[in-house]
Amino acid sequence: MSEQSSTQARAAKRYSRDMILASLLYTAVVFGGVLAIKQDLPHWAVIVIALLPILPALLMLRAYLVFLKGMDEFHRQVQGEAVAIAAGVTGFGSFTYGFLEEWAGFPHLPLIWVLPVLIFAWGVALCVVRLRYK
């Protein structure tokens, strides 16, 4: 195994570990938050609880950015193209739907779905970009 692939293998292993830990924390915070907001809490406490899932989500972002730094230039380019495509699809898709919602009476969609759509679009775009370079 070359030094380059060994470095990437370590980065991938660290990414998996960090992402699993952040995902478990995210799950615990979301389920705990759902249970907590059913109690009679003051509004400020509900706001704090609503913001708590962002912390493990930021840990996931950190894990990805550390993983990205561990990649070689080619793989960073592939990731960059996939992220750009996903951002474009999600941005223009939500922009388009916003006009449909406001002007054509389409049903309201909560903003909480924008990030999952972005991540899904990134996954699909990553597959397409990888196929293009094979």
Coordinates of N, CA and C in Angstrom, one line a residue:
M1 N 0.9 -1.2 0.0 CA 0.0 0.0 0.0 C 0.9 1.2 0.0
S2 N 0.6 2.2 -0.9 CA 1.4 3.4 -1.0 C 1.1 4.3 0.2
E3 N 2.0 5.2 0.4 CA 1.9 6.2 1.5 C 0.6 7.0 1.3
Q4 N 0.3 7.4 0.0 CA -0.9 8.2 -0.3 C -2.1 7.5 0.1
S5 N -2.2 6.2 -0.4 CA -3.5 5.4 -0.1 C -3.6 5.1 1.4
S6 N -2.4 4.9 2.1 CA -2.5 4.7 3.5 C -3.0 5.9 4.3
T7 N -2.6 7.1 3.8 CA -3.1 8.3 4.4 C -4.6 8.5 4.2
Q8 N -5.0 8.2 3.0 CA -6.4 8.3 2.7 C -7.3 7.2 3.5
A9 N -6.7 6.1 3.6 CA -7.4 5.0 4.4 C -7.5 5.5 5.9
R10 N -6.5 6.1 6.4 CA -6.6 6.6 7.8 C -7.7 7.7 7.9
A11 N -7.7 8.6 6.9 CA -8.6 9.6 6.9 C -10.1 9.1 6.8
A12 N -10.2 8.1 5.9 CA -11.6 7.4 5.8 C -12.0 6.8 7.1
K13 N -11.1 6.1 7.8 CA -11.4 5.5 9.0 C -11.8 6.5 10.1
R14 N -11.0 7.6 10.1 CA -11.4 8.7 11.1 C -12.7 9.3 10.8
Y15 N -13.0 9.5 9.5 CA -14.2 10.1 9.0 C -15.4 9.2 9.5
S16 N -15.3 7.9 9.3 CA -16.3 6.9 9.7 C -16.6 7.0 11.2
R17 N -15.5 7.0 11.9 CA -15.6 7.1 13.4 C -16.3 8.4 13.9
D18 N -15.8 9.5 13.3 CA -16.3 10.8 13.7 C -17.8 10.9 13.3
M19 N -18.1 10.4 12.1 CA -19.5 10.6 11.6 C -20.4 9.7 12.4
I20 N -20.0 8.5 12.8 CA -20.9 7.6 13.6 C -21.1 8.3 14.9
L21 N -20.1 8.8 15.6 CA -20.3 9.5 16.9 C -21.2 10.7 16.8
A22 N -21.0 11.5 15.8 CA -21.8 12.7 15.6 C -23.3 12.3 15.3
S23 N -23.5 11.2 14.5 CA -24.8 10.7 14.2 C -25.5 10.2 15.4
L24 N -24.8 9.5 16.2 CA -25.4 9.0 17.5 C -25.8 10.1 18.4
L25 N -24.9 11.1 18.5 CA -25.2 12.3 19.3 C -26.4 13.0 18.7
Y26 N -26.5 13.2 17.4 CA -27.6 13.9 16.7 C -28.9 13.1 17.1
T27 N -28.9 11.8 16.9 CA -30.1 11.0 17.2 C -30.6 11.2 18.6
A28 N -29.6 11.1 19.5 CA -30.0 11.3 21.0 C -30.6 12.7 21.2
V29 N -30.0 13.7 20.6 CA -30.4 15.1 20.9 C -31.8 15.3 20.3
V30 N -32.1 14.7 19.1 CA -33.4 14.9 18.4 C -34.4 14.2 19.2
F31 N -34.2 12.9 19.6 CA -35.2 12.2 20.4 C -35.4 12.8 21.7
G32 N -34.3 13.2 22.4 CA -34.5 13.9 23.7 C -35.2 15.2 23.5
G33 N -35.0 15.9 22.4 CA -35.7 17.2 22.2 C -37.2 17.0 21.9
V34 N -37.5 15.9 21.2 CA -38.9 15.6 20.9 C -39.6 15.3 22.2
L35 N -39.0 14.6 23.1 CA -39.6 14.3 24.4 C -39.7 15.5 25.3
A36 N -38.7 16.4 25.2 CA -38.6 17.5 26.1 C -39.7 18.6 25.7
I37 N -39.9 18.8 24.4 CA -40.8 19.9 24.0 C -42.3 19.5 24.3
K38 N -42.5 18.2 24.6 CA -43.9 17.8 25.0 C -44.2 18.2 26.4
Q39 N -43.2 18.6 27.2 CA -43.4 19.1 28.5 C -43.8 20.6 28.5
D40 N -44.3 21.1 29.6 CA -44.7 22.5 29.6 C -43.5 23.4 29.9
L41 N -42.7 23.7 28.9 CA -41.5 24.5 29.1 C -41.7 25.9 28.7
P42 N -40.9 26.8 29.2 CA -41.0 28.2 28.8 C -40.5 28.3 27.3
H43 N -40.9 29.3 26.6 CA -40.6 29.5 25.2 C -39.1 29.5 25.0
W44 N -38.4 30.2 25.8 CA -36.9 30.3 25.6 C -36.3 28.9 25.7
A45 N -36.8 28.1 26.6 CA -36.2 26.7 26.7 C -36.5 25.9 25.4
V46 N -37.7 26.1 24.8 CA -38.0 25.4 23.6 C -37.1 25.9 22.4
I47 N -36.8 27.2 22.4 CA -35.9 27.7 21.4 C -34.5 27.1 21.6
V48 N -34.0 27.0 22.8 CA -32.7 26.4 23.1 C -32.7 24.9 22.6
I49 N -33.8 24.2 23.0 CA -33.9 22.8 22.6 C -33.9 22.7 21.1
A50 N -34.6 23.6 20.4 CA -34.7 23.5 18.9 C -33.4 23.8 18.3
L51 N -32.5 24.5 18.9 CA -31.2 24.8 18.4 C -30.1 23.7 18.7
L52 N -30.4 22.9 19.6 CA -29.4 21.9 20.0 C -29.0 20.9 18.9
P53 N -29.9 20.4 18.1 CA -29.5 19.5 17.0 C -28.5 20.1 16.0
I54 N -28.3 21.4 16.0 CA -27.3 22.0 15.1 C -25.9 21.6 15.6
L55 N -25.7 21.5 16.9 CA -24.3 21.2 17.4 C -23.8 19.8 16.8
P56 N -24.5 18.7 16.9 CA -24.0 17.5 16.3 C -24.0 17.5 14.8
A57 N -24.9 18.3 14.2 CA -24.8 18.5 12.7 C -23.5 19.2 12.3
L58 N -23.1 20.2 13.1 CA -21.8 20.8 12.9 C -20.7 19.9 13.1
L59 N -20.8 19.0 14.0 CA -19.7 18.0 14.2 C -19.6 17.1 12.9
M60 N -20.8 16.8 12.3 CA -20.8 16.0 11.0 C -20.0 16.8 9.9
L61 N -20.3 18.1 9.9 CA -19.7 19.0 8.9 C -18.2 19.0 9.1
R62 N -17.8 19.1 10.4 CA -16.4 19.1 10.7 C -15.7 17.8 10.3
A63 N -16.4 16.7 10.5 CA -15.8 15.3 10.1 C -15.6 15.3 8.6
Y64 N -16.6 15.9 7.9 CA -16.5 15.9 6.4 C -15.3 16.7 6.0
L65 N -15.2 17.9 6.6 CA -14.1 18.8 6.2 C -12.7 18.3 6.5
V66 N -12.6 17.6 7.7 CA -11.3 16.9 8.0 C -11.0 15.8 7.0
F67 N -12.1 15.1 6.6 CA -11.9 14.0 5.6 C -11.5 14.6 4.3
L68 N -12.1 15.7 3.9 CA -11.8 16.3 2.7 C -10.3 16.8 2.6
K69 N -9.8 17.3 3.7 CA -8.4 17.6 3.8 C -7.4 16.5 3.6
G70 N -7.9 15.3 4.0 CA -7.1 14.1 3.9 C -7.0 13.4 2.5
M71 N -7.9 14.0 1.6 CA -7.9 13.4 0.3 C -6.9 14.0 -0.6
D72 N -6.6 13.3 -1.7 CA -5.6 13.8 -2.7 C -6.4 14.9 -3.6
E73 N -5.6 15.6 -4.4 CA -6.2 16.7 -5.2 C -7.4 16.2 -6.1
F74 N -7.2 15.1 -6.7 CA -8.2 14.6 -7.6 C -9.6 14.3 -6.9
H75 N -9.5 13.6 -5.8 CA -10.7 13.3 -5.0 C -11.3 14.6 -4.4
R76 N -10.5 15.6 -4.0 CA -11.1 16.8 -3.6 C -11.8 17.5 -4.7
Q77 N -11.3 17.4 -6.0 CA -11.9 18.0 -7.1 C -13.3 17.4 -7.4
V78 N -13.3 16.0 -7.3 CA -14.6 15.3 -7.5 C -15.6 15.7 -6.4
Q79 N -15.1 15.8 -5.2 CA -16.0 16.2 -4.1 C -16.5 17.7 -4.4
G80 N -15.6 18.5 -4.8 CA -16.0 19.9 -5.0 C -17.0 20.1 -6.1
E81 N -16.8 19.3 -7.2 CA -17.8 19.3 -8.3 C -19.2 18.8 -7.8
A82 N -19.2 17.8 -7.0 CA -20.4 17.2 -6.5 C -21.1 18.2 -5.6
V83 N -20.4 18.8 -4.7 CA -21.0 19.8 -3.8 C -21.5 21.0 -4.6
A84 N -20.8 21.4 -5.6 CA -21.3 22.6 -6.4 C -22.6 22.2 -7.2
I85 N -22.7 21.0 -7.7 CA -23.9 20.5 -8.4 C -25.0 20.5 -7.4
A86 N -24.8 19.8 -6.2 CA -25.8 19.7 -5.2 C -26.3 21.1 -4.7
A87 N -25.4 22.0 -4.5 CA -25.8 23.3 -4.1 C -26.6 24.0 -5.1
G88 N -26.3 23.8 -6.4 CA -27.1 24.4 -7.5 C -28.4 23.8 -7.6
V89 N -28.5 22.5 -7.5 CA -29.8 21.8 -7.6 C -30.7 22.2 -6.5
T90 N -30.1 22.2 -5.3 CA -30.9 22.5 -4.1 C -31.3 24.0 -4.0
G91 N -30.4 24.8 -4.3 CA -30.7 26.3 -4.3 C -31.7 26.7 -5.3
F92 N -31.5 26.2 -6.6 CA -32.5 26.6 -7.6 C -33.8 25.9 -7.4
G93 N -33.7 24.6 -6.9 CA -35.0 23.9 -6.7 C -35.8 24.6 -5.6
S94 N -35.2 25.0 -4.5 CA -35.9 25.6 -3.4 C -36.4 27.0 -3.9
F95 N -35.6 27.7 -4.6 CA -35.9 29.0 -5.2 C -37.2 28.9 -6.1
T96 N -37.2 27.9 -7.0 CA -38.3 27.7 -7.8 C -39.5 27.3 -7.1
Y97 N -39.4 26.4 -6.1 CA -40.5 26.0 -5.3 C -41.1 27.2 -4.5
G98 N -40.2 28.0 -4.0 CA -40.6 29.2 -3.3 C -41.6 30.1 -4.1
F99 N -41.3 30.3 -5.4 CA -42.2 31.0 -6.3 C -43.5 30.3 -6.5
L100 N -43.4 28.9 -6.7 CA -44.6 28.2 -6.8 C -45.5 28.2 -5.6
E101 N -44.8 28.2 -4.4 CA -45.6 28.3 -3.2 C -46.2 29.7 -3.0
E102 N -45.5 30.7 -3.3 CA -46.0 32.1 -3.1 C -47.0 32.5 -4.1
W103 N -46.8 32.1 -5.4 CA -47.6 32.7 -6.5 C -48.7 31.7 -7.0
A104 N -48.4 30.4 -6.9 CA -49.3 29.4 -7.4 C -50.0 28.6 -6.4
G105 N -49.8 28.9 -5.1 CA -50.6 28.3 -4.0 C -50.1 26.8 -3.7
F106 N -48.9 26.5 -4.1 CA -48.4 25.2 -3.8 C -48.3 25.0 -2.3
P107 N -48.4 23.8 -1.8 CA -48.4 23.6 -0.3 C -47.0 24.0 0.3
H108 N -47.1 24.5 1.5 CA -45.9 25.0 2.2 C -45.0 23.8 2.6
L109 N -43.7 23.9 2.3 CA -42.8 22.9 2.8 C -41.8 23.5 3.8
P110 N -41.7 22.8 4.9 CA -40.8 23.4 6.0 C -39.3 23.5 5.5
L111 N -38.6 24.5 6.0 CA -37.2 24.7 5.6 C -36.3 23.6 6.2
I112 N -36.8 22.8 7.1 CA -36.0 21.8 7.7 C -35.6 20.7 6.7
W113 N -36.3 20.7 5.6 CA -36.0 19.7 4.5 C -34.9 20.1 3.5
V114 N -34.4 21.4 3.6 CA -33.4 21.9 2.7 C -32.1 21.1 2.8
L115 N -31.6 21.0 4.1 CA -30.3 20.3 4.3 C -30.4 18.8 3.9
P116 N -31.4 18.1 4.3 CA -31.5 16.7 3.8 C -31.5 16.6 2.2
V117 N -32.2 17.5 1.6 CA -32.3 17.5 0.1 C -30.9 17.8 -0.4
L118 N -30.2 18.7 0.2 CA -28.8 19.1 -0.3 C -27.9 17.9 -0.1
I119 N -28.0 17.2 1.0 CA -27.1 16.0 1.2 C -27.5 14.9 0.2
F120 N -28.8 14.7 0.0 CA -29.2 13.7 -1.0 C -28.7 14.0 -2.4
A121 N -28.8 15.3 -2.7 CA -28.4 15.7 -4.1 C -26.9 15.6 -4.2
W122 N -26.1 15.9 -3.1 CA -24.7 15.7 -3.1 C -24.3 14.2 -3.3
G123 N -25.0 13.3 -2.7 CA -24.8 11.9 -2.9 C -25.0 11.5 -4.3
V124 N -26.1 11.9 -4.9 CA -26.4 11.6 -6.3 C -25.4 12.2 -7.2
A125 N -25.0 13.5 -7.0 CA -24.1 14.2 -7.8 C -22.7 13.5 -7.7
L126 N -22.3 13.1 -6.5 CA -21.0 12.4 -6.3 C -21.0 11.1 -7.2
C127 N -22.0 10.4 -7.2 CA -22.1 9.1 -8.1 C -21.9 9.5 -9.6
V128 N -22.6 10.6 -10.0 CA -22.5 11.0 -11.4 C -21.1 11.5 -11.8
V129 N -20.6 12.3 -10.9 CA -19.2 12.9 -11.2 C -18.2 11.7 -11.2
R130 N -18.3 10.8 -10.3 CA -17.4 9.7 -10.2 C -17.5 8.8 -11.5
L131 N -18.7 8.6 -12.0 CA -18.9 7.9 -13.2 C -18.2 8.6 -14.4
R132 N -18.3 9.9 -14.4 CA -17.7 10.7 -15.5 C -16.2 10.6 -15.6
Y133 N -15.6 10.4 -14.4 CA -14.1 10.3 -14.4 C -13.6 8.8 -14.6
K134 N -14.5 7.8 -14.7 CA -14.0 6.5 -14.8 C -13.6 6.2 -16.3

